[in-house]
PDB file of C-alpha atoms in Angstrom:
ATOM      1  CA  MET A   1     191.006 336.708  44.332  1.00  0.00           C
ATOM      2  CA  THR A   2     191.734 336.335  40.739  1.00  0.00           C
ATOM      3  CA  VAL A   3     193.900 333.312  39.843  1.00  0.00           C
ATOM      4  CA  ILE A   4     195.977 333.461  36.840  1.00  0.00           C
ATOM      5  CA  LEU A   5     197.295 330.101  35.381  1.00  0.00           C
ATOM      6  CA  ASP A   6     200.096 330.304  32.789  1.00  0.00           C
ATOM      7  CA  ALA A   7     199.359 327.613  30.274  1.00  0.00           C
ATOM      8  CA  SER A   8     202.174 327.930  28.446  1.00  0.00           C
ATOM      9  CA  SER A   9     204.714 326.081  31.476  1.00  0.00           C
ATOM     10  CA  SER A  10     201.665 323.446  31.633  1.00  0.00           C
ATOM     11  CA  PRO A  11     203.690 320.076  30.762  1.00  0.00           C
ATOM     12  CA  ARG A  12     203.065 318.280  27.570  1.00  0.00           C
ATOM     13  CA  HIS A  13     201.967 315.199  28.691  1.00  0.00           C
ATOM     14  CA  PRO A  14     200.308 316.667  32.328  1.00  0.00           C
ATOM     15  CA  GLU A  15     198.499 312.953  32.682  1.00  0.00           C
ATOM     16  CA  LYS A  16     202.117 311.167  32.508  1.00  0.00           C
ATOM     17  CA  ALA A  17     204.036 313.445  34.727  1.00  0.00           C
ATOM     18  CA  HIS A  18     203.909 311.873  38.134  1.00  0.00           C
ATOM     19  CA  ARG A  19     204.632 308.715  36.579  1.00  0.00           C
ATOM     20  CA  PRO A  20     207.775 306.942  37.886  1.00  0.00           C
ATOM     21  CA  ASP A  21     210.420 306.258  34.389  1.00  0.00           C
ATOM     22  CA  VAL A  22     210.818 302.980  33.080  1.00  0.00           C
ATOM     23  CA  PRO A  23     213.956 301.721  31.667  1.00  0.00           C
ATOM     24  CA  ALA A  24     214.287 302.763  27.345  1.00  0.00           C
ATOM     25  CA  LEU A  25     216.316 299.413  25.662  1.00  0.00           C
ATOM     26  CA  LYS A  26     218.824 300.494  23.657  1.00  0.00           C
ATOM     27  CA  LYS A  27     217.437 300.202  19.941  1.00  0.00           C
ATOM     28  CA  PRO A  28     218.954 297.686  17.492  1.00  0.00           C
ATOM     29  CA  ASP A  29     221.158 298.661  14.260  1.00  0.00           C
ATOM     30  CA  TRP A  30     218.113 298.695  12.187  1.00  0.00           C
ATOM     31  CA  ILE A  31     215.163 301.172  13.672  1.00  0.00           C
ATOM     32  CA  ARG A  32     217.803 303.745  13.390  1.00  0.00           C
ATOM     33  CA  VAL A  33     217.533 307.246  11.536  1.00  0.00           C
ATOM     34  CA  LYS A  34     219.283 309.588  10.454  1.00  0.00           C
ATOM     35  CA  ALA A  35     219.290 312.902  12.075  1.00  0.00           C
ATOM     36  CA  PRO A  36     216.961 315.081   9.647  1.00  0.00           C
ATOM     37  CA  VAL A  37     219.153 317.830   8.152  1.00  0.00           C
ATOM     38  CA  SER A  38     218.971 318.227   4.488  1.00  0.00           C
ATOM     39  CA  ARG A  39     217.694 320.714   2.318  1.00  0.00           C
ATOM     40  CA  GLY A  40     214.164 319.547   1.420  1.00  0.00           C
ATOM     41  CA  TYR A  41     213.779 319.343   5.444  1.00  0.00           C
ATOM     42  CA  GLY A  42     214.650 322.403   5.651  1.00  0.00           C
ATOM     43  CA  GLU A  43     212.611 323.836   3.329  1.00  0.00           C
ATOM     44  CA  THR A  44     209.221 321.895   4.543  1.00  0.00           C
ATOM     45  CA  ARG A  45     209.736 322.756   7.708  1.00  0.00           C
ATOM     46  CA  ALA A  46     210.239 326.561   6.432  1.00  0.00           C
ATOM     47  CA  ILE A  47     206.555 326.192   4.722  1.00  0.00           C
ATOM     48  CA  VAL A  48     204.760 324.175   7.910  1.00  0.00           C
ATOM     49  CA  ARG A  49     206.328 327.310   9.871  1.00  0.00           C
ATOM     50  CA  ALA A  50     204.846 330.389   7.871  1.00  0.00           C
ATOM     51  CA  ASN A  51     201.621 328.358   7.869  1.00  0.00           C
ATOM     52  CA  GLY A  52     201.507 328.100  11.384  1.00  0.00           C
ATOM     53  CA  LEU A  53     199.937 324.318  10.856  1.00  0.00           C
ATOM     54  CA  HIS A  54     201.137 321.162  13.275  1.00  0.00           C
ATOM     55  CA  THR A  55     201.709 318.018  11.854  1.00  0.00           C
ATOM     56  CA  VAL A  56     202.175 314.801  13.428  1.00  0.00           C
ATOM     57  CA  CYS A  57     205.538 314.407  11.720  1.00  0.00           C
ATOM     58  CA  GLU A  58     206.637 316.431  14.571  1.00  0.00           C
ATOM     59  CA  GLU A  59     203.599 316.217  17.120  1.00  0.00           C
ATOM     60  CA  ALA A  60     204.768 312.618  16.836  1.00  0.00           C
ATOM     61  CA  GLY A  61     207.763 312.393  17.082  1.00  0.00           C
ATOM     62  CA  CYS A  62     208.003 310.428  13.531  1.00  0.00           C
ATOM     63  CA  PRO A  63     211.204 308.804  13.005  1.00  0.00           C
ATOM     64  CA  ASN A  64     210.941 309.164   9.200  1.00  0.00           C
ATOM     65  CA  ILE A  65     210.497 313.077   9.317  1.00  0.00           C
ATOM     66  CA  GLY A  66     214.011 313.070   7.771  1.00  0.00           C
ATOM     67  CA  GLU A  67     213.093 311.074   4.808  1.00  0.00           C
ATOM     68  CA  CYS A  68     209.514 312.548   4.281  1.00  0.00           C
ATOM     69  CA  TRP A  69     210.440 316.360   4.439  1.00  0.00           C
ATOM     70  CA  ASP A  70     213.253 316.091   2.303  1.00  0.00           C
ATOM     71  CA  LYS A  71     210.786 314.832  -0.608  1.00  0.00           C
ATOM     72  CA  LYS A  72     208.867 317.548   1.411  1.00  0.00           C
ATOM     73  CA  HIS A  73     205.942 314.845   2.143  1.00  0.00           C
ATOM     74  CA  ALA A  74     204.199 316.221   5.100  1.00  0.00           C
ATOM     75  CA  THR A  75     201.294 314.993   7.502  1.00  0.00           C
ATOM     76  CA  PHE A  76     199.212 317.832   8.597  1.00  0.00           C
ATOM     77  CA  MET A  77     197.199 317.409  12.420  1.00  0.00           C
ATOM     78  CA  LEU A  78     194.211 320.059  11.799  1.00  0.00           C
ATOM     79  CA  MET A  79     192.140 321.332  15.075  1.00  0.00           C
ATOM     80  CA  GLY A  80     195.374 322.173  16.910  1.00  0.00           C
ATOM     81  CA  ASP A  81     197.879 320.186  18.533  1.00  0.00           C
ATOM     82  CA  THR A  82     196.275 319.096  22.030  1.00  0.00           C
ATOM     83  CA  CYS A  83     194.301 315.673  22.534  1.00  0.00           C
ATOM     84  CA  THR A  84     192.265 315.180  24.645  1.00  0.00           C
ATOM     85  CA  ARG A  85     192.923 311.713  25.004  1.00  0.00           C
ATOM     86  CA  ALA A  86     196.141 310.158  27.146  1.00  0.00           C
ATOM     87  CA  CYS A  87     197.596 307.467  25.083  1.00  0.00           C
ATOM     88  CA  ALA A  88     200.771 305.421  26.807  1.00  0.00           C
ATOM     89  CA  PHE A  89     202.137 305.268  23.614  1.00  0.00           C
ATOM     90  CA  CYS A  90     201.344 308.509  22.048  1.00  0.00           C
ATOM     91  CA  ASN A  91     203.862 312.289  22.434  1.00  0.00           C
ATOM     92  CA  VAL A  92     200.997 314.725  20.945  1.00  0.00           C
ATOM     93  CA  LYS A  93     200.172 316.919  23.905  1.00  0.00           C
ATOM     94  CA  THR A  94     196.950 316.241  26.049  1.00  0.00           C
ATOM     95  CA  GLY A  95     194.868 318.455  27.396  1.00  0.00           C
ATOM     96  CA  LEU A  96     191.529 320.740  26.650  1.00  0.00           C
ATOM     97  CA  PRO A  97     191.753 321.905  23.100  1.00  0.00           C
ATOM     98  CA  GLY A  98     191.217 325.221  21.992  1.00  0.00           C
ATOM     99  CA  PRO A  99     188.635 327.109  19.867  1.00  0.00           C
ATOM    100  CA  LEU A 100     188.819 325.866  16.226  1.00  0.00           C
ATOM    101  CA  ASP A 101     190.227 328.012  13.552  1.00  0.00           C
ATOM    102  CA  ALA A 102     188.366 328.483  10.616  1.00  0.00           C
ATOM    103  CA  ALA A 103     191.451 329.729   8.424  1.00  0.00           C
ATOM    104  CA  GLU A 104     193.155 326.247   9.026  1.00  0.00           C
ATOM    105  CA  PRO A 105     191.818 324.843   5.886  1.00  0.00           C
ATOM    106  CA  GLY A 106     192.857 328.061   3.744  1.00  0.00           C
ATOM    107  CA  ARG A 107     196.732 327.982   5.589  1.00  0.00           C
ATOM    108  CA  VAL A 108     196.794 323.660   4.674  1.00  0.00           C
ATOM    109  CA  ALA A 109     195.781 324.624   1.461  1.00  0.00           C
ATOM    110  CA  GLU A 110     198.225 326.796   0.661  1.00  0.00           C
ATOM    111  CA  ALA A 111     201.135 324.863   1.884  1.00  0.00           C
ATOM    112  CA  THR A 112     199.728 321.590  -0.288  1.00  0.00           C
ATOM    113  CA  ALA A 113     200.179 323.679  -3.047  1.00  0.00           C
ATOM    114  CA  LYS A 114     203.946 325.523  -1.977  1.00  0.00           C
ATOM    115  CA  LEU A 115     204.889 321.499  -1.180  1.00  0.00           C
ATOM    116  CA  GLY A 116     203.388 320.603  -4.380  1.00  0.00           C
ATOM    117  CA  LEU A 117     201.470 317.465  -2.807  1.00  0.00           C
ATOM    118  CA  LYS A 118     199.065 315.470  -5.075  1.00  0.00           C
ATOM    119  CA  HIS A 119     198.183 312.715  -2.505  1.00  0.00           C
ATOM    120  CA  VAL A 120     197.586 314.879   1.080  1.00  0.00           C
ATOM    121  CA  VAL A 121     197.364 312.666   4.055  1.00  0.00           C
ATOM    122  CA  VAL A 122     195.511 314.260   6.803  1.00  0.00           C
ATOM    123  CA  THR A 123     195.318 313.660  10.723  1.00  0.00           C
ATOM    124  CA  SER A 124     193.076 314.601  14.062  1.00  0.00           C
ATOM    125  CA  VAL A 125     193.369 315.155  17.722  1.00  0.00           C
ATOM    126  CA  ASP A 126     190.410 313.072  18.399  1.00  0.00           C
ATOM    127  CA  ARG A 127     188.228 315.475  16.813  1.00  0.00           C
ATOM    128  CA  ASP A 128     187.317 313.458  13.849  1.00  0.00           C
ATOM    129  CA  ASP A 129     183.248 314.220  15.053  1.00  0.00           C
ATOM    130  CA  LEU A 130     183.312 318.237  13.407  1.00  0.00           C
ATOM    131  CA  VAL A 131     184.662 317.210  10.171  1.00  0.00           C
ATOM    132  CA  VAL A 132     182.623 315.945   7.419  1.00  0.00           C
ATOM    133  CA  ALA A 133     184.496 314.246   4.501  1.00  0.00           C
ATOM    134  CA  ARG A 134     184.717 311.477   1.529  1.00  0.00           C
ATOM    135  CA  PRO A 135     188.153 310.776   1.477  1.00  0.00           C
ATOM    136  CA  ASP A 136     190.073 308.506  -0.898  1.00  0.00           C
ATOM    137  CA  VAL A 137     191.299 306.144   2.365  1.00  0.00           C
ATOM    138  CA  PHE A 138     190.267 306.604   5.278  1.00  0.00           C
ATOM    139  CA  ASN A 139     192.983 305.494   7.970  1.00  0.00           C
ATOM    140  CA  HIS A 140     191.471 305.186  11.797  1.00  0.00           C
ATOM    141  CA  ASN A 141     194.394 302.792  13.880  1.00  0.00           C
ATOM    142  CA  LEU A 142     193.863 299.825  16.492  1.00  0.00           C
ATOM    143  CA  GLU A 143     197.491 300.948  17.629  1.00  0.00           C
ATOM    144  CA  THR A 144     197.355 297.598  19.774  1.00  0.00           C
ATOM    145  CA  VAL A 145     195.775 294.385  20.487  1.00  0.00           C
ATOM    146  CA  PRO A 146     192.343 294.202  22.838  1.00  0.00           C
ATOM    147  CA  SER A 147     194.265 292.755  25.984  1.00  0.00           C
ATOM    148  CA  LYS A 148     196.882 296.367  25.875  1.00  0.00           C
ATOM    149  CA  TYR A 149     194.036 298.218  25.777  1.00  0.00           C
ATOM    150  CA  LEU A 150     193.003 299.728  29.275  1.00  0.00           C
ATOM    151  CA  THR A 151     197.485 300.499  29.858  1.00  0.00           C
ATOM    152  CA  VAL A 152     198.607 301.284  26.181  1.00  0.00           C
ATOM    153  CA  ARG A 153     194.755 303.240  24.843  1.00  0.00           C
ATOM    154  CA  PRO A 154     192.702 303.266  27.879  1.00  0.00           C
ATOM    155  CA  GLY A 155     190.263 306.456  26.365  1.00  0.00           C
ATOM    156  CA  ALA A 156     189.456 304.055  23.411  1.00  0.00           C
ATOM    157  CA  ARG A 157     187.401 300.800  22.852  1.00  0.00           C
ATOM    158  CA  TYR A 158     188.866 297.681  20.556  1.00  0.00           C
ATOM    159  CA  PHE A 159     185.364 296.820  18.764  1.00  0.00           C
ATOM    160  CA  ALA A 160     183.957 300.044  18.726  1.00  0.00           C
ATOM    161  CA  SER A 161     186.825 301.310  16.516  1.00  0.00           C
ATOM    162  CA  ILE A 162     186.358 297.845  14.523  1.00  0.00           C
ATOM    163  CA  ARG A 163     182.670 298.867  14.314  1.00  0.00           C
ATOM    164  CA  LEU A 164     184.037 302.157  12.840  1.00  0.00           C
ATOM    165  CA  LEU A 165     185.628 300.960  10.374  1.00  0.00           C
ATOM    166  CA  GLN A 166     183.379 298.512   9.322  1.00  0.00           C
ATOM    167  CA  ARG A 167     180.768 301.232   9.464  1.00  0.00           C
ATOM    168  CA  VAL A 168     183.311 303.096   6.672  1.00  0.00           C
ATOM    169  CA  LYS A 169     182.368 300.679   3.830  1.00  0.00           C
ATOM    170  CA  GLU A 170     178.776 300.168   4.371  1.00  0.00           C
ATOM    171  CA  LEU A 171     178.347 303.965   3.777  1.00  0.00           C
ATOM    172  CA  ASP A 172     180.995 303.548   1.205  1.00  0.00           C
ATOM    173  CA  PRO A 173     181.741 300.354  -0.550  1.00  0.00           C
ATOM    174  CA  ALA A 174     184.115 301.871  -2.499  1.00  0.00           C
ATOM    175  CA  MET A 175     186.018 303.861  -0.149  1.00  0.00           C
ATOM    176  CA  PHE A 176     189.113 302.086   0.910  1.00  0.00           C
ATOM    177  CA  SER A 177     189.931 301.320   4.964  1.00  0.00           C
ATOM    178  CA  LYS A 178     192.805 301.396   6.183  1.00  0.00           C
ATOM    179  CA  SER A 179     194.566 300.538  10.575  1.00  0.00           C
ATOM    180  CA  GLY A 180     197.953 299.716  11.745  1.00  0.00           C
ATOM    181  CA  ILE A 181     198.837 298.270  15.111  1.00  0.00           C
ATOM    182  CA  MET A 182     202.267 298.858  17.102  1.00  0.00           C
ATOM    183  CA  VAL A 183     204.422 295.613  18.368  1.00  0.00           C
ATOM    184  CA  GLY A 184     206.741 295.803  20.684  1.00  0.00           C
ATOM    185  CA  LEU A 185     204.424 296.508  23.167  1.00  0.00           C
ATOM    186  CA  GLY A 186     203.889 293.116  25.331  1.00  0.00           C
ATOM    187  CA  GLU A 187     201.591 291.326  22.960  1.00  0.00           C
ATOM    188  CA  GLU A 188     201.817 287.930  21.725  1.00  0.00           C
ATOM    189  CA  ARG A 189     201.603 286.484  17.928  1.00  0.00           C
ATOM    190  CA  ASN A 190     198.012 284.764  17.781  1.00  0.00           C
ATOM    191  CA  GLU A 191     196.695 288.436  19.323  1.00  0.00           C
ATOM    192  CA  ILE A 192     198.139 289.722  16.345  1.00  0.00           C
ATOM    193  CA  LEU A 193     196.704 287.557  13.661  1.00  0.00           C
ATOM    194  CA  GLN A 194     193.195 287.957  15.431  1.00  0.00           C
ATOM    195  CA  VAL A 195     193.506 291.440  15.295  1.00  0.00           C
ATOM    196  CA  MET A 196     194.378 291.048  11.521  1.00  0.00           C
ATOM    197  CA  ASP A 197     191.157 288.410  10.954  1.00  0.00           C
ATOM    198  CA  ASP A 198     189.074 291.357  13.436  1.00  0.00           C
ATOM    199  CA  LEU A 199     190.063 294.222  10.788  1.00  0.00           C
ATOM    200  CA  ARG A 200     189.315 291.222   7.603  1.00  0.00           C
ATOM    201  CA  ALA A 201     186.227 291.563   9.477  1.00  0.00           C
ATOM    202  CA  ALA A 202     185.252 294.963   9.038  1.00  0.00           C
ATOM    203  CA  ASP A 203     186.137 294.570   5.898  1.00  0.00           C
ATOM    204  CA  VAL A 204     189.786 296.276   5.751  1.00  0.00           C
ATOM    205  CA  ASP A 205     191.681 297.034   2.746  1.00  0.00           C
ATOM    206  CA  PHE A 206     195.097 297.859   4.072  1.00  0.00           C
ATOM    207  CA  LEU A 207     197.230 296.669   7.543  1.00  0.00           C
ATOM    208  CA  THR A 208     200.033 298.833   8.469  1.00  0.00           C
ATOM    209  CA  ILE A 209     202.304 297.586  11.740  1.00  0.00           C
ATOM    210  CA  GLY A 210     205.033 299.750  13.019  1.00  0.00           C
ATOM    211  CA  GLN A 211     207.646 298.990  15.827  1.00  0.00           C
ATOM    212  CA  TYR A 212     206.438 300.955  19.194  1.00  0.00           C
ATOM    213  CA  LEU A 213     208.955 303.726  20.327  1.00  0.00           C
ATOM    214  CA  GLN A 214     209.293 304.983  22.978  1.00  0.00           C
ATOM    215  CA  PRO A 215     208.689 309.284  23.276  1.00  0.00           C
ATOM    216  CA  THR A 216     210.489 309.949  26.643  1.00  0.00           C
ATOM    217  CA  ARG A 217     210.534 307.826  29.784  1.00  0.00           C
ATOM    218  CA  LYS A 218     207.254 308.452  31.050  1.00  0.00           C
ATOM    219  CA  HIS A 219     205.425 306.951  28.303  1.00  0.00           C
ATOM    220  CA  HIS A 220     204.258 303.038  28.025  1.00  0.00           C
ATOM    221  CA  PRO A 221     208.039 301.277  28.043  1.00  0.00           C
ATOM    222  CA  VAL A 222     209.185 299.562  24.710  1.00  0.00           C
ATOM    223  CA  VAL A 223     209.142 295.259  26.016  1.00  0.00           C
ATOM    224  CA  ARG A 224     210.297 294.198  22.609  1.00  0.00           C
ATOM    225  CA  PHE A 225     211.959 295.260  19.034  1.00  0.00           C
ATOM    226  CA  VAL A 226     210.526 293.158  16.576  1.00  0.00           C
ATOM    227  CA  PRO A 227     213.698 291.833  14.441  1.00  0.00           C
ATOM    228  CA  PRO A 228     212.521 292.766  10.602  1.00  0.00           C
ATOM    229  CA  ASP A 229     212.064 288.624   9.693  1.00  0.00           C
ATOM    230  CA  GLU A 230     209.157 288.835  11.425  1.00  0.00           C
ATOM    231  CA  PHE A 231     207.080 291.912  10.109  1.00  0.00           C
ATOM    232  CA  LYS A 232     207.904 289.970   6.914  1.00  0.00           C
ATOM    233  CA  ALA A 233     206.096 286.814   8.116  1.00  0.00           C
ATOM    234  CA  TYR A 234     203.319 289.020   9.600  1.00  0.00           C
ATOM    235  CA  GLU A 235     203.080 291.045   5.829  1.00  0.00           C
ATOM    236  CA  THR A 236     203.006 287.256   3.960  1.00  0.00           C
ATOM    237  CA  ILE A 237     200.316 286.406   7.158  1.00  0.00           C
ATOM    238  CA  ALA A 238     198.279 289.102   5.912  1.00  0.00           C
ATOM    239  CA  TYR A 239     198.387 289.090   2.418  1.00  0.00           C
ATOM    240  CA  ALA A 240     197.206 285.206   3.079  1.00  0.00           C
ATOM    241  CA  LYS A 241     194.475 286.806   4.640  1.00  0.00           C
ATOM    242  CA  GLY A 242     192.668 288.317   2.592  1.00  0.00           C
ATOM    243  CA  PHE A 243     194.350 292.202   2.321  1.00  0.00           C
ATOM    244  CA  LEU A 244     195.019 294.595  -0.868  1.00  0.00           C
ATOM    245  CA  MET A 245     198.165 296.361   1.172  1.00  0.00           C
ATOM    246  CA  VAL A 246     200.257 295.296   3.816  1.00  0.00           C
ATOM    247  CA  SER A 247     203.181 297.883   5.422  1.00  0.00           C
ATOM    248  CA  SER A 248     204.774 296.404   7.868  1.00  0.00           C
ATOM    249  CA  SER A 249     208.577 296.861   9.035  1.00  0.00           C
ATOM    250  CA  PRO A 250     210.117 298.364  12.024  1.00  0.00           C
ATOM    251  CA  LEU A 251     209.848 301.926  10.310  1.00  0.00           C
ATOM    252  CA  THR A 252     206.446 301.578   8.686  1.00  0.00           C
ATOM    253  CA  ARG A 253     204.133 304.797   9.518  1.00  0.00           C
ATOM    254  CA  SER A 254     200.019 304.970   8.346  1.00  0.00           C
ATOM    255  CA  SER A 255     201.562 308.063   6.143  1.00  0.00           C
ATOM    256  CA  HIS A 256     204.868 306.866   4.867  1.00  0.00           C
ATOM    257  CA  HIS A 257     204.995 306.479   2.165  1.00  0.00           C
ATOM    258  CA  ALA A 258     201.329 307.118   1.251  1.00  0.00           C
ATOM    259  CA  GLY A 259     201.103 308.791  -1.827  1.00  0.00           C
ATOM    260  CA  GLU A 260     202.954 305.687  -4.131  1.00  0.00           C
ATOM    261  CA  ASP A 261     200.816 303.279  -1.481  1.00  0.00           C
ATOM    262  CA  PHE A 262     197.791 304.458  -2.813  1.00  0.00           C
ATOM    263  CA  ALA A 263     198.708 304.261  -5.943  1.00  0.00           C
ATOM    264  CA  ARG A 264     199.153 300.582  -5.357  1.00  0.00           C
ATOM    265  CA  LEU A 265     195.829 300.118  -3.597  1.00  0.00           C
ATOM    266  CA  LYS A 266     194.236 301.008  -6.718  1.00  0.00           C
ATOM    267  CA  ALA A 267     196.242 299.115  -8.515  1.00  0.00           C
ATOM    268  CA  ALA A 268     195.881 295.805  -5.826  1.00  0.00           C
ATOM    269  CA  ARG A 269     191.987 296.004  -6.262  1.00  0.00           C
ATOM    270  CA  ASP A 270     191.721 296.931 -10.171  1.00  0.00           C
ATOM    271  CA  ALA A 271     193.429 293.688 -10.149  1.00  0.00           C
ATOM    272  CA  LYS A 272     191.594 291.675  -8.304  1.00  0.00           C
ATOM    273  CA  LEU A 273     188.176 292.581  -9.813  1.00  0.00           C
ATOM    274  CA  ALA A 274     189.453 291.583 -13.431  1.00  0.00           C
ATOM    275  CA  ARG A 275     190.193 288.306 -11.507  1.00  0.00           C
ATOM    276  CA  ILE A 276     186.652 287.705 -10.380  1.00  0.00           C
TER     277      ILE A 276
END
């Protein structure tokens, strides 16, 4: 007997399908964004669709998609839309990835040209072992503090991520390195400060801190909405610890304002070198 599986009807998050629903906290005013309805958003969406591409903006449910796509800024997600991991916070589809598409790089280049991007941000669905590149900025997010890894990021290892970031600078000291975490998952303040110290020990240049938002009731709950003044305090502390760049706010995301941040990052390093 032959059994045919209809992959098209499979759930987006099969590993979360049997989890009990968890309550969703009401969002405070400072985390709310406008619905993406602008002309620029529509044009960006049309270019992405015409080239058959995936974006982390859509797949991860980024709250800044309306703002970024209105400016023709999109973050391409390479090598398909399916990740092998099942992180409790993530809205990217989970499962076995399909074969690589040899024509994808060309379509990304075409979309980049149509969007007029001067700074391009790309990510991949946990298949970065298949990529050989020398980016201007190498970003690898820790996502959360070590004590939360078993429940938030069970497929990853905190110190393996720290070592990866450290290795970047060993291979090329001139390359900028970047990492980020989410808050609101139940972490403690002292744990966040320890993460900062660990990242600085790995010579990471750029730190991002943003509010975790729960994609569905099957995902990890938001334990707390962190107010803007606490984000500002983390930013002040991070600069004092030696980061060249810090972006810390409720809506901060890794690729948000990436082009402008890259220019600021280069300027900050030049200023630091001038003082030496």
